[in-house]
């Protein structure tokens, strides 16, 4: 999978590392995101890879937890290796893997407490995403779609 690097690698500086997977599903001119109700945040559906999980396992688990939808198919998009300051101060390397997914017609499972699915018009998505690697992932999706 093609990797895009954002930011400058940390040299002689302690930093945290996290690898994640996110799925992008577009339906009727809208992209599925998740609303984290406890924090009042909007994010892409996905998250951290647990020990022993494949990317596919991670995506399937996260979609059930955060949106209630079941994934029917998964296609690679890109990876984003992002060096940034989380919270404006914590050095972080986030290695995010992005996939294009097709979902079941209806959300057929309850979501994890504190999450609810949110379908957002495609032209509003990038402005709602606070994380730099989420923004890049969605840009890459639109670039691929417009080829």
Tab-separated table of N, CA and C in Angstrom:
chain	number	residue	atom	x	y	z
A	1	UNK	N	0.858	-1.172	0.000
A	1	UNK	CA	0.000	0.000	0.000
A	1	UNK	C	0.908	1.240	0.000
A	2	UNK	N	0.549	2.221	-0.791
A	2	UNK	CA	1.312	3.463	-0.916
A	2	UNK	C	1.282	4.226	0.417
A	3	UNK	N	2.456	4.760	0.827
A	3	UNK	CA	2.548	5.505	2.082
A	3	UNK	C	2.884	6.963	1.813
A	4	UNK	N	2.141	7.843	2.463
A	4	UNK	CA	2.351	9.293	2.397
A	4	UNK	C	2.874	9.723	3.761
A	5	UNK	N	3.916	10.541	3.782
A	5	UNK	CA	4.457	11.025	5.052
A	5	UNK	C	4.066	12.479	5.253
A	6	UNK	N	3.553	12.763	6.444
A	6	UNK	CA	3.209	14.128	6.835
A	6	UNK	C	4.088	14.540	8.001
A	7	UNK	N	4.628	15.731	7.938
A	7	UNK	CA	5.461	16.237	9.030
A	7	UNK	C	6.886	15.732	8.945
A	8	UNK	N	7.670	16.162	9.910
A	8	UNK	CA	9.091	15.808	9.971
A	8	UNK	C	9.309	14.721	11.012
A	9	UNK	N	10.099	13.696	10.643
A	9	UNK	CA	10.417	12.639	11.597
A	9	UNK	C	11.094	13.250	12.820
A	10	UNK	N	10.771	12.684	13.982
A	10	UNK	CA	11.369	13.173	15.225
A	10	UNK	C	12.780	12.611	15.354
A	11	UNK	N	13.745	13.501	15.555
A	11	UNK	CA	15.142	13.107	15.714
A	11	UNK	C	15.584	13.525	17.107
A	12	UNK	N	16.214	12.583	17.821
A	12	UNK	CA	16.696	12.854	19.182
A	12	UNK	C	15.589	13.397	20.088
A	13	UNK	N	14.403	12.870	19.919
A	13	UNK	CA	13.267	13.321	20.718
A	13	UNK	C	12.364	12.115	20.992
A	14	UNK	N	11.968	11.945	22.215
A	14	UNK	CA	11.068	10.851	22.568
A	14	UNK	C	9.684	11.137	21.998
A	15	UNK	N	9.054	10.070	21.445
A	15	UNK	CA	7.708	10.230	20.901
A	15	UNK	C	6.946	8.926	21.056
A	16	UNK	N	5.625	9.009	21.009
A	16	UNK	CA	4.772	7.835	21.067
A	16	UNK	C	4.425	7.402	19.646
A	17	UNK	N	4.125	6.111	19.500
A	17	UNK	CA	3.768	5.547	18.196
A	17	UNK	C	2.454	4.800	18.326
A	18	UNK	N	1.590	4.955	17.323
A	18	UNK	CA	0.330	4.212	17.290
A	18	UNK	C	-0.018	3.894	15.847
A	19	UNK	N	-0.315	2.594	15.587
A	19	UNK	CA	-0.784	2.193	14.255
A	19	UNK	C	-2.290	1.974	14.313
A	20	UNK	N	-2.975	2.489	13.292
A	20	UNK	CA	-4.430	2.460	13.252
A	20	UNK	C	-4.931	2.056	11.867
A	21	UNK	N	-6.221	1.755	11.792
A	21	UNK	CA	-6.902	1.483	10.523
A	21	UNK	C	-8.214	2.254	10.503
A	22	UNK	N	-8.526	2.836	9.346
A	22	UNK	CA	-9.765	3.590	9.176
A	22	UNK	C	-10.415	3.196	7.861
A	23	UNK	N	-11.732	3.198	7.858
A	23	UNK	CA	-12.476	2.870	6.653
A	23	UNK	C	-13.273	4.066	6.171
A	24	UNK	N	-13.360	4.192	4.858
A	24	UNK	CA	-14.134	5.268	4.243
A	24	UNK	C	-15.264	4.619	3.452
A	25	UNK	N	-16.494	4.995	3.799
A	25	UNK	CA	-17.669	4.505	3.091
A	25	UNK	C	-18.472	5.704	2.616
A	26	UNK	N	-18.709	5.760	1.317
A	26	UNK	CA	-19.539	6.816	0.744
A	26	UNK	C	-20.836	6.198	0.250
A	27	UNK	N	-21.939	6.875	0.569
A	27	UNK	CA	-23.261	6.404	0.156
A	27	UNK	C	-24.155	7.618	-0.063
A	28	UNK	N	-24.743	7.714	-1.245
A	28	UNK	CA	-25.680	8.811	-1.547
A	28	UNK	C	-25.080	10.197	-1.279
A	29	UNK	N	-23.812	10.368	-1.669
A	29	UNK	CA	-23.163	11.670	-1.511
A	29	UNK	C	-22.763	12.014	-0.090
A	30	UNK	N	-22.739	11.005	0.785
A	30	UNK	CA	-22.343	11.232	2.185
A	30	UNK	C	-21.292	10.213	2.598
A	31	UNK	N	-20.450	10.619	3.544
A	31	UNK	CA	-19.405	9.760	4.099
A	31	UNK	C	-19.796	9.413	5.532
A	32	UNK	N	-19.590	8.153	5.903
A	32	UNK	CA	-19.898	7.723	7.262
A	32	UNK	C	-18.752	8.099	8.203
A	33	UNK	N	-19.088	8.849	9.239
A	33	UNK	CA	-18.163	9.180	10.317
A	33	UNK	C	-18.775	8.676	11.614
A	34	UNK	N	-18.074	8.856	12.722
A	34	UNK	CA	-18.630	8.520	14.018
A	34	UNK	C	-18.612	9.759	14.891
A	35	UNK	N	-19.664	9.935	15.656
A	35	UNK	CA	-19.719	11.037	16.616
A	35	UNK	C	-19.441	10.445	17.990
A	36	UNK	N	-18.371	10.960	18.615
A	36	UNK	CA	-18.034	10.535	19.968
A	36	UNK	C	-18.819	11.443	20.908
A	37	UNK	N	-19.937	10.933	21.380
A	37	UNK	CA	-20.889	11.761	22.114
A	37	UNK	C	-20.344	12.282	23.441
A	38	UNK	N	-19.511	11.515	24.120
A	38	UNK	CA	-18.979	11.948	25.416
A	38	UNK	C	-18.007	13.118	25.278
A	39	UNK	N	-17.275	13.144	24.162
A	39	UNK	CA	-16.296	14.212	23.924
A	39	UNK	C	-16.821	15.259	22.953
A	40	UNK	N	-17.997	15.008	22.367
A	40	UNK	CA	-18.566	15.871	21.336
A	40	UNK	C	-17.577	16.073	20.184
A	41	UNK	N	-16.988	14.955	19.721
A	41	UNK	CA	-16.025	14.979	18.621
A	41	UNK	C	-16.549	14.140	17.461
A	42	UNK	N	-16.116	14.502	16.284
A	42	UNK	CA	-16.423	13.730	15.084
A	42	UNK	C	-15.113	13.167	14.550
A	43	UNK	N	-15.138	11.902	14.144
A	43	UNK	CA	-13.920	11.248	13.666
A	43	UNK	C	-14.272	10.247	12.576
A	44	UNK	N	-13.236	9.789	11.885
A	44	UNK	CA	-13.415	8.699	10.934
A	44	UNK	C	-13.670	7.435	11.732
A	45	UNK	N	-14.355	6.478	11.120
A	45	UNK	CA	-14.611	5.205	11.787
A	45	UNK	C	-13.352	4.356	11.694
A	46	UNK	N	-12.859	3.927	12.843
A	46	UNK	CA	-11.649	3.113	12.900
A	46	UNK	C	-10.932	3.355	14.206
A	47	UNK	N	-9.726	2.800	14.305
A	47	UNK	CA	-8.955	2.987	15.528
A	47	UNK	C	-7.750	2.091	15.583
A	48	UNK	N	-7.234	1.934	16.791
A	48	UNK	CA	-5.999	1.208	17.013
A	48	UNK	C	-6.105	-0.284	16.768
A	49	UNK	N	-5.026	-0.841	16.238
A	49	UNK	CA	-4.936	-2.272	15.984
A	49	UNK	C	-4.540	-2.948	17.292
A	50	UNK	N	-5.352	-3.907	17.723
A	50	UNK	CA	-5.058	-4.635	18.949
A	50	UNK	C	-4.086	-5.765	18.661
A	51	UNK	N	-3.384	-6.207	19.705
A	51	UNK	CA	-2.385	-7.261	19.539
A	51	UNK	C	-3.008	-8.498	18.888
A	52	UNK	N	-2.354	-8.984	17.832
A	52	UNK	CA	-2.807	-10.170	17.125
A	52	UNK	C	-3.860	-9.911	16.067
A	53	UNK	N	-4.325	-8.667	15.926
A	53	UNK	CA	-5.346	-8.345	14.933
A	53	UNK	C	-4.727	-8.043	13.577
A	54	UNK	N	-5.413	-8.459	12.522
A	54	UNK	CA	-5.049	-8.017	11.179
A	54	UNK	C	-5.742	-6.678	10.938
A	55	UNK	N	-5.363	-6.004	9.871
A	55	UNK	CA	-6.041	-4.755	9.514
A	55	UNK	C	-7.531	-5.007	9.299
A	56	UNK	N	-7.858	-6.101	8.603
A	56	UNK	CA	-9.260	-6.422	8.333
A	56	UNK	C	-10.019	-6.671	9.633
A	57	UNK	N	-9.417	-7.417	10.553
A	57	UNK	CA	-10.067	-7.676	11.846
A	57	UNK	C	-10.334	-6.372	12.586
A	58	UNK	N	-9.336	-5.479	12.582
A	58	UNK	CA	-9.462	-4.179	13.253
A	58	UNK	C	-10.615	-3.378	12.655
A	59	UNK	N	-10.655	-3.285	11.333
A	59	UNK	CA	-11.719	-2.521	10.671
A	59	UNK	C	-13.100	-3.090	10.990
A	60	UNK	N	-13.228	-4.398	10.914
A	60	UNK	CA	-14.530	-5.022	11.186
A	60	UNK	C	-14.971	-4.752	12.627
A	61	UNK	N	-14.074	-4.887	13.576
A	61	UNK	CA	-14.392	-4.627	14.981
A	61	UNK	C	-14.767	-3.174	15.200
A	62	UNK	N	-13.948	-2.265	14.681
A	62	UNK	CA	-14.196	-0.835	14.888
A	62	UNK	C	-15.511	-0.381	14.256
A	63	UNK	N	-15.835	-0.898	13.052
A	63	UNK	CA	-17.094	-0.498	12.418
A	63	UNK	C	-18.292	-0.975	13.231
A	64	UNK	N	-18.225	-2.181	13.760
A	64	UNK	CA	-19.317	-2.654	14.608
A	64	UNK	C	-19.448	-1.787	15.858
A	65	UNK	N	-18.319	-1.518	16.517
A	65	UNK	CA	-18.337	-0.744	17.757
A	65	UNK	C	-18.810	0.694	17.553
A	66	UNK	N	-18.304	1.348	16.508
A	66	UNK	CA	-18.523	2.785	16.356
A	66	UNK	C	-19.705	3.162	15.466
A	67	UNK	N	-20.152	2.240	14.603
A	67	UNK	CA	-21.245	2.599	13.696
A	67	UNK	C	-22.403	1.615	13.688
A	68	UNK	N	-22.159	0.387	14.136
A	68	UNK	CA	-23.191	-0.638	14.087
A	68	UNK	C	-23.296	-1.339	12.746
A	69	UNK	N	-22.512	-0.906	11.759
A	69	UNK	CA	-22.552	-1.510	10.425
A	69	UNK	C	-21.588	-2.693	10.328
A	70	UNK	N	-21.948	-3.655	9.480
A	70	UNK	CA	-21.102	-4.789	9.153
A	70	UNK	C	-20.425	-4.504	7.815
A	71	UNK	N	-19.121	-4.748	7.746
A	71	UNK	CA	-18.369	-4.538	6.503
A	71	UNK	C	-18.594	-5.714	5.561
A	72	UNK	N	-18.907	-5.391	4.295
A	72	UNK	CA	-19.084	-6.431	3.280
A	72	UNK	C	-17.853	-6.581	2.392
A	73	UNK	N	-17.111	-5.487	2.141
A	73	UNK	CA	-15.875	-5.582	1.354
A	73	UNK	C	-14.915	-4.469	1.769
A	74	UNK	N	-13.612	-4.758	1.561
A	74	UNK	CA	-12.538	-3.845	1.965
A	74	UNK	C	-11.539	-3.737	0.821
A	75	UNK	N	-11.168	-2.492	0.461
A	75	UNK	CA	-10.155	-2.257	-0.576
A	75	UNK	C	-9.129	-1.258	-0.067
A	76	UNK	N	-7.852	-1.549	-0.304
A	76	UNK	CA	-6.768	-0.669	0.142
A	76	UNK	C	-6.852	0.698	-0.528
A	77	UNK	N	-6.533	1.743	0.237
A	77	UNK	CA	-6.437	3.095	-0.309
A	77	UNK	C	-5.004	3.593	-0.159
A	78	UNK	N	-4.553	3.829	1.072
A	78	UNK	CA	-3.190	4.319	1.316
A	78	UNK	C	-2.886	4.246	2.799
A	79	UNK	N	-1.625	4.481	3.135
A	79	UNK	CA	-1.199	4.644	4.529
A	79	UNK	C	-0.652	6.048	4.673
A	80	UNK	N	-0.858	6.641	5.853
A	80	UNK	CA	-0.329	7.970	6.142
A	80	UNK	C	0.522	7.853	7.398
A	81	UNK	N	1.815	8.167	7.262
A	81	UNK	CA	2.745	8.175	8.387
A	81	UNK	C	2.868	9.627	8.829
A	82	UNK	N	2.236	9.955	9.951
A	82	UNK	CA	2.092	11.353	10.369
A	82	UNK	C	2.874	11.642	11.648
A	83	UNK	N	3.767	12.616	11.569
A	83	UNK	CA	4.537	13.092	12.718
A	83	UNK	C	3.928	14.422	13.136
A	84	UNK	N	3.380	14.472	14.346
A	84	UNK	CA	2.635	15.650	14.767
A	84	UNK	C	2.667	15.783	16.281
A	85	UNK	N	2.162	16.895	16.777
A	85	UNK	CA	2.085	17.130	18.216
A	85	UNK	C	0.637	16.939	18.651
A	86	UNK	N	0.359	15.799	19.265
A	86	UNK	CA	-0.989	15.520	19.753
A	86	UNK	C	-1.302	16.486	20.894
A	87	UNK	N	-2.496	17.035	20.854
A	87	UNK	CA	-2.875	18.001	21.885
A	87	UNK	C	-2.021	19.253	21.842
A	88	UNK	N	-1.294	19.426	20.713
A	88	UNK	CA	-0.439	20.597	20.563
A	88	UNK	C	0.897	20.499	21.269
A	89	UNK	N	1.144	19.379	21.993
A	89	UNK	CA	2.401	19.302	22.742
A	89	UNK	C	3.065	17.938	22.824
A	90	UNK	N	2.341	16.823	22.586
A	90	UNK	CA	2.930	15.497	22.735
A	90	UNK	C	3.403	14.977	21.388
A	91	UNK	N	4.722	14.759	21.224
A	91	UNK	CA	5.232	14.221	19.959
A	91	UNK	C	4.644	12.832	19.691
A	92	UNK	N	4.099	12.676	18.498
A	92	UNK	CA	3.382	11.443	18.155
A	92	UNK	C	3.661	11.064	16.715
A	93	UNK	N	3.902	9.772	16.495
A	93	UNK	CA	3.916	9.232	15.140
A	93	UNK	C	2.674	8.359	15.022
A	94	UNK	N	1.766	8.754	14.164
A	94	UNK	CA	0.547	7.995	13.907
A	94	UNK	C	0.655	7.383	12.523
A	95	UNK	N	0.677	6.052	12.469
A	95	UNK	CA	0.727	5.356	11.186
A	95	UNK	C	-0.677	4.841	10.907
A	96	UNK	N	-1.400	5.542	10.022
A	96	UNK	CA	-2.811	5.265	9.760
A	96	UNK	C	-2.987	4.602	8.399
A	97	UNK	N	-3.654	3.460	8.395
A	97	UNK	CA	-3.948	2.711	7.176
A	97	UNK	C	-5.395	2.986	6.785
A	98	UNK	N	-5.603	3.399	5.539
A	98	UNK	CA	-6.943	3.768	5.077
A	98	UNK	C	-7.443	2.776	4.032
A	99	UNK	N	-8.716	2.436	4.163
A	99	UNK	CA	-9.369	1.489	3.276
A	99	UNK	C	-10.710	2.056	2.832
A	100	UNK	N	-11.142	1.660	1.642
A	100	UNK	CA	-12.482	1.985	1.161
A	100	UNK	C	-13.322	0.743	1.458
A	101	UNK	N	-14.443	0.950	2.140
A	101	UNK	CA	-15.267	-0.188	2.549
A	101	UNK	C	-16.695	-0.059	2.020
A	102	UNK	N	-17.308	-1.198	1.797
A	102	UNK	CA	-18.739	-1.275	1.511
A	102	UNK	C	-19.380	-1.921	2.722
A	103	UNK	N	-20.556	-1.415	3.089
A	103	UNK	CA	-21.205	-1.836	4.327
A	103	UNK	C	-22.555	-2.479	4.072
A	104	UNK	N	-23.065	-3.149	5.101
A	104	UNK	CA	-24.428	-3.659	5.076
A	104	UNK	C	-25.378	-2.484	4.854
A	105	UNK	N	-26.548	-2.758	4.337
A	105	UNK	CA	-27.517	-1.690	4.051
A	105	UNK	C	-27.908	-0.907	5.297
A	106	UNK	N	-28.123	-1.600	6.387
A	106	UNK	CA	-28.545	-0.958	7.636
A	106	UNK	C	-27.536	-1.249	8.730
A	107	UNK	N	-27.452	-0.339	9.705
A	107	UNK	CA	-26.644	-0.590	10.895
A	107	UNK	C	-27.415	-1.632	11.697
A	108	UNK	N	-26.934	-2.874	11.666
A	108	UNK	CA	-27.694	-3.958	12.260
A	108	UNK	C	-27.195	-4.396	13.627
A	109	UNK	N	-26.334	-3.592	14.234
A	109	UNK	CA	-25.807	-3.892	15.564
A	109	UNK	C	-25.820	-2.619	16.398
A	110	UNK	N	-25.943	-2.753	17.716
A	110	UNK	CA	-25.856	-1.557	18.564
A	110	UNK	C	-24.418	-1.040	18.578
A	111	UNK	N	-24.240	0.264	18.729
A	111	UNK	CA	-22.895	0.829	18.798
A	111	UNK	C	-22.381	0.772	20.231
A	112	UNK	N	-21.079	0.882	20.342
A	112	UNK	CA	-20.429	0.976	21.641
A	112	UNK	C	-20.906	2.255	22.319
A	113	UNK	N	-21.054	2.219	23.625
A	113	UNK	CA	-21.489	3.396	24.359
A	113	UNK	C	-20.583	4.589	24.038
A	114	UNK	N	-21.195	5.720	23.741
A	114	UNK	CA	-20.427	6.925	23.455
A	114	UNK	C	-20.142	7.158	21.985
A	115	UNK	N	-20.663	6.303	21.097
A	115	UNK	CA	-20.473	6.457	19.656
A	115	UNK	C	-21.825	6.397	18.958
A	116	UNK	N	-21.961	7.197	17.914
A	116	UNK	CA	-23.128	7.060	17.052
A	116	UNK	C	-22.729	7.360	15.618
A	117	UNK	N	-23.311	6.607	14.651
A	117	UNK	CA	-22.962	6.830	13.252
A	117	UNK	C	-23.488	8.184	12.784
A	118	UNK	N	-22.728	8.809	11.899
A	118	UNK	CA	-23.097	10.128	11.393
A	118	UNK	C	-22.751	10.178	9.903
A	119	UNK	N	-23.772	10.312	9.036
A	119	UNK	CA	-23.552	10.438	7.598
A	119	UNK	C	-23.431	11.921	7.275
A	120	UNK	N	-22.272	12.320	6.718
A	120	UNK	CA	-21.950	13.721	6.473
A	120	UNK	C	-21.788	13.963	4.968
A	121	UNK	N	-22.386	15.039	4.437
A	121	UNK	CA	-22.192	15.355	3.010
A	121	UNK	C	-20.700	15.447	2.671
A	122	UNK	N	-20.323	14.900	1.506
A	122	UNK	CA	-18.908	14.823	1.130
A	122	UNK	C	-18.196	16.171	1.195
A	123	UNK	N	-18.880	17.263	0.861
A	123	UNK	CA	-18.210	18.568	0.858
A	123	UNK	C	-18.006	19.151	2.259
A	124	UNK	N	-18.505	18.500	3.305
A	124	UNK	CA	-18.326	18.981	4.678
A	124	UNK	C	-17.340	18.146	5.483
A	125	UNK	N	-16.994	16.971	4.983
A	125	UNK	CA	-16.214	16.009	5.763
A	125	UNK	C	-14.862	16.550	6.206
A	126	UNK	N	-14.046	17.026	5.269
A	126	UNK	CA	-12.673	17.437	5.619
A	126	UNK	C	-12.660	18.503	6.710
A	127	UNK	N	-13.592	19.444	6.658
A	127	UNK	CA	-13.624	20.516	7.658
A	127	UNK	C	-14.023	20.029	9.046
A	128	UNK	N	-14.676	18.880	9.139
A	128	UNK	CA	-15.101	18.351	10.433
A	128	UNK	C	-14.037	17.501	11.117
A	129	UNK	N	-13.044	17.055	10.342
A	129	UNK	CA	-12.033	16.142	10.890
A	129	UNK	C	-10.871	16.923	11.504
A	130	UNK	N	-10.618	16.744	12.809
A	130	UNK	CA	-9.556	17.513	13.459
A	130	UNK	C	-8.140	16.950	13.279
A	131	UNK	N	-8.004	15.637	13.022
A	131	UNK	CA	-6.677	15.030	12.967
A	131	UNK	C	-6.047	15.157	11.585
A	132	UNK	N	-4.759	15.513	11.512
A	132	UNK	CA	-4.120	15.728	10.207
A	132	UNK	C	-4.113	14.494	9.321
A	133	UNK	N	-3.930	13.307	9.891
A	133	UNK	CA	-3.888	12.103	9.063
A	133	UNK	C	-5.291	11.719	8.586
A	134	UNK	N	-6.343	12.047	9.333
A	134	UNK	CA	-7.707	11.834	8.835
A	134	UNK	C	-7.966	12.729	7.628
A	135	UNK	N	-7.561	13.996	7.739
A	135	UNK	CA	-7.743	14.933	6.621
A	135	UNK	C	-7.032	14.420	5.371
A	136	UNK	N	-5.794	13.927	5.541
A	136	UNK	CA	-5.034	13.423	4.392
A	136	UNK	C	-5.683	12.169	3.813
A	137	UNK	N	-6.156	11.277	4.659
A	137	UNK	CA	-6.826	10.070	4.182
A	137	UNK	C	-8.042	10.395	3.332
A	138	UNK	N	-8.843	11.354	3.766
A	138	UNK	CA	-10.044	11.714	3.008
A	138	UNK	C	-9.662	12.433	1.710
A	139	UNK	N	-8.580	13.239	1.740
A	139	UNK	CA	-8.096	13.879	0.503
A	139	UNK	C	-7.672	12.819	-0.513
A	140	UNK	N	-6.984	11.791	-0.034
A	140	UNK	CA	-6.525	10.718	-0.928
A	140	UNK	C	-7.722	9.955	-1.508
A	141	UNK	N	-8.751	9.784	-0.704
A	141	UNK	CA	-9.971	9.129	-1.196
A	141	UNK	C	-10.594	9.936	-2.332
A	142	UNK	N	-10.754	11.241	-2.125
A	142	UNK	CA	-11.356	12.085	-3.168
A	142	UNK	C	-10.481	12.131	-4.416
A	143	UNK	N	-9.146	12.169	-4.239
A	143	UNK	CA	-8.229	12.171	-5.393
A	143	UNK	C	-8.369	10.871	-6.193
A	144	UNK	N	-8.459	9.733	-5.490
A	144	UNK	CA	-8.616	8.443	-6.156
A	144	UNK	C	-9.958	8.387	-6.890
A	145	UNK	N	-10.996	8.885	-6.255
A	145	UNK	CA	-12.342	8.861	-6.823
A	145	UNK	C	-12.447	9.736	-8.070
A	146	UNK	N	-11.696	10.842	-8.095
A	146	UNK	CA	-11.775	11.797	-9.207
A	146	UNK	C	-10.827	11.481	-10.354
A	147	UNK	N	-10.091	10.369	-10.283
A	147	UNK	CA	-9.177	9.999	-11.372
A	147	UNK	C	-9.937	9.533	-12.571
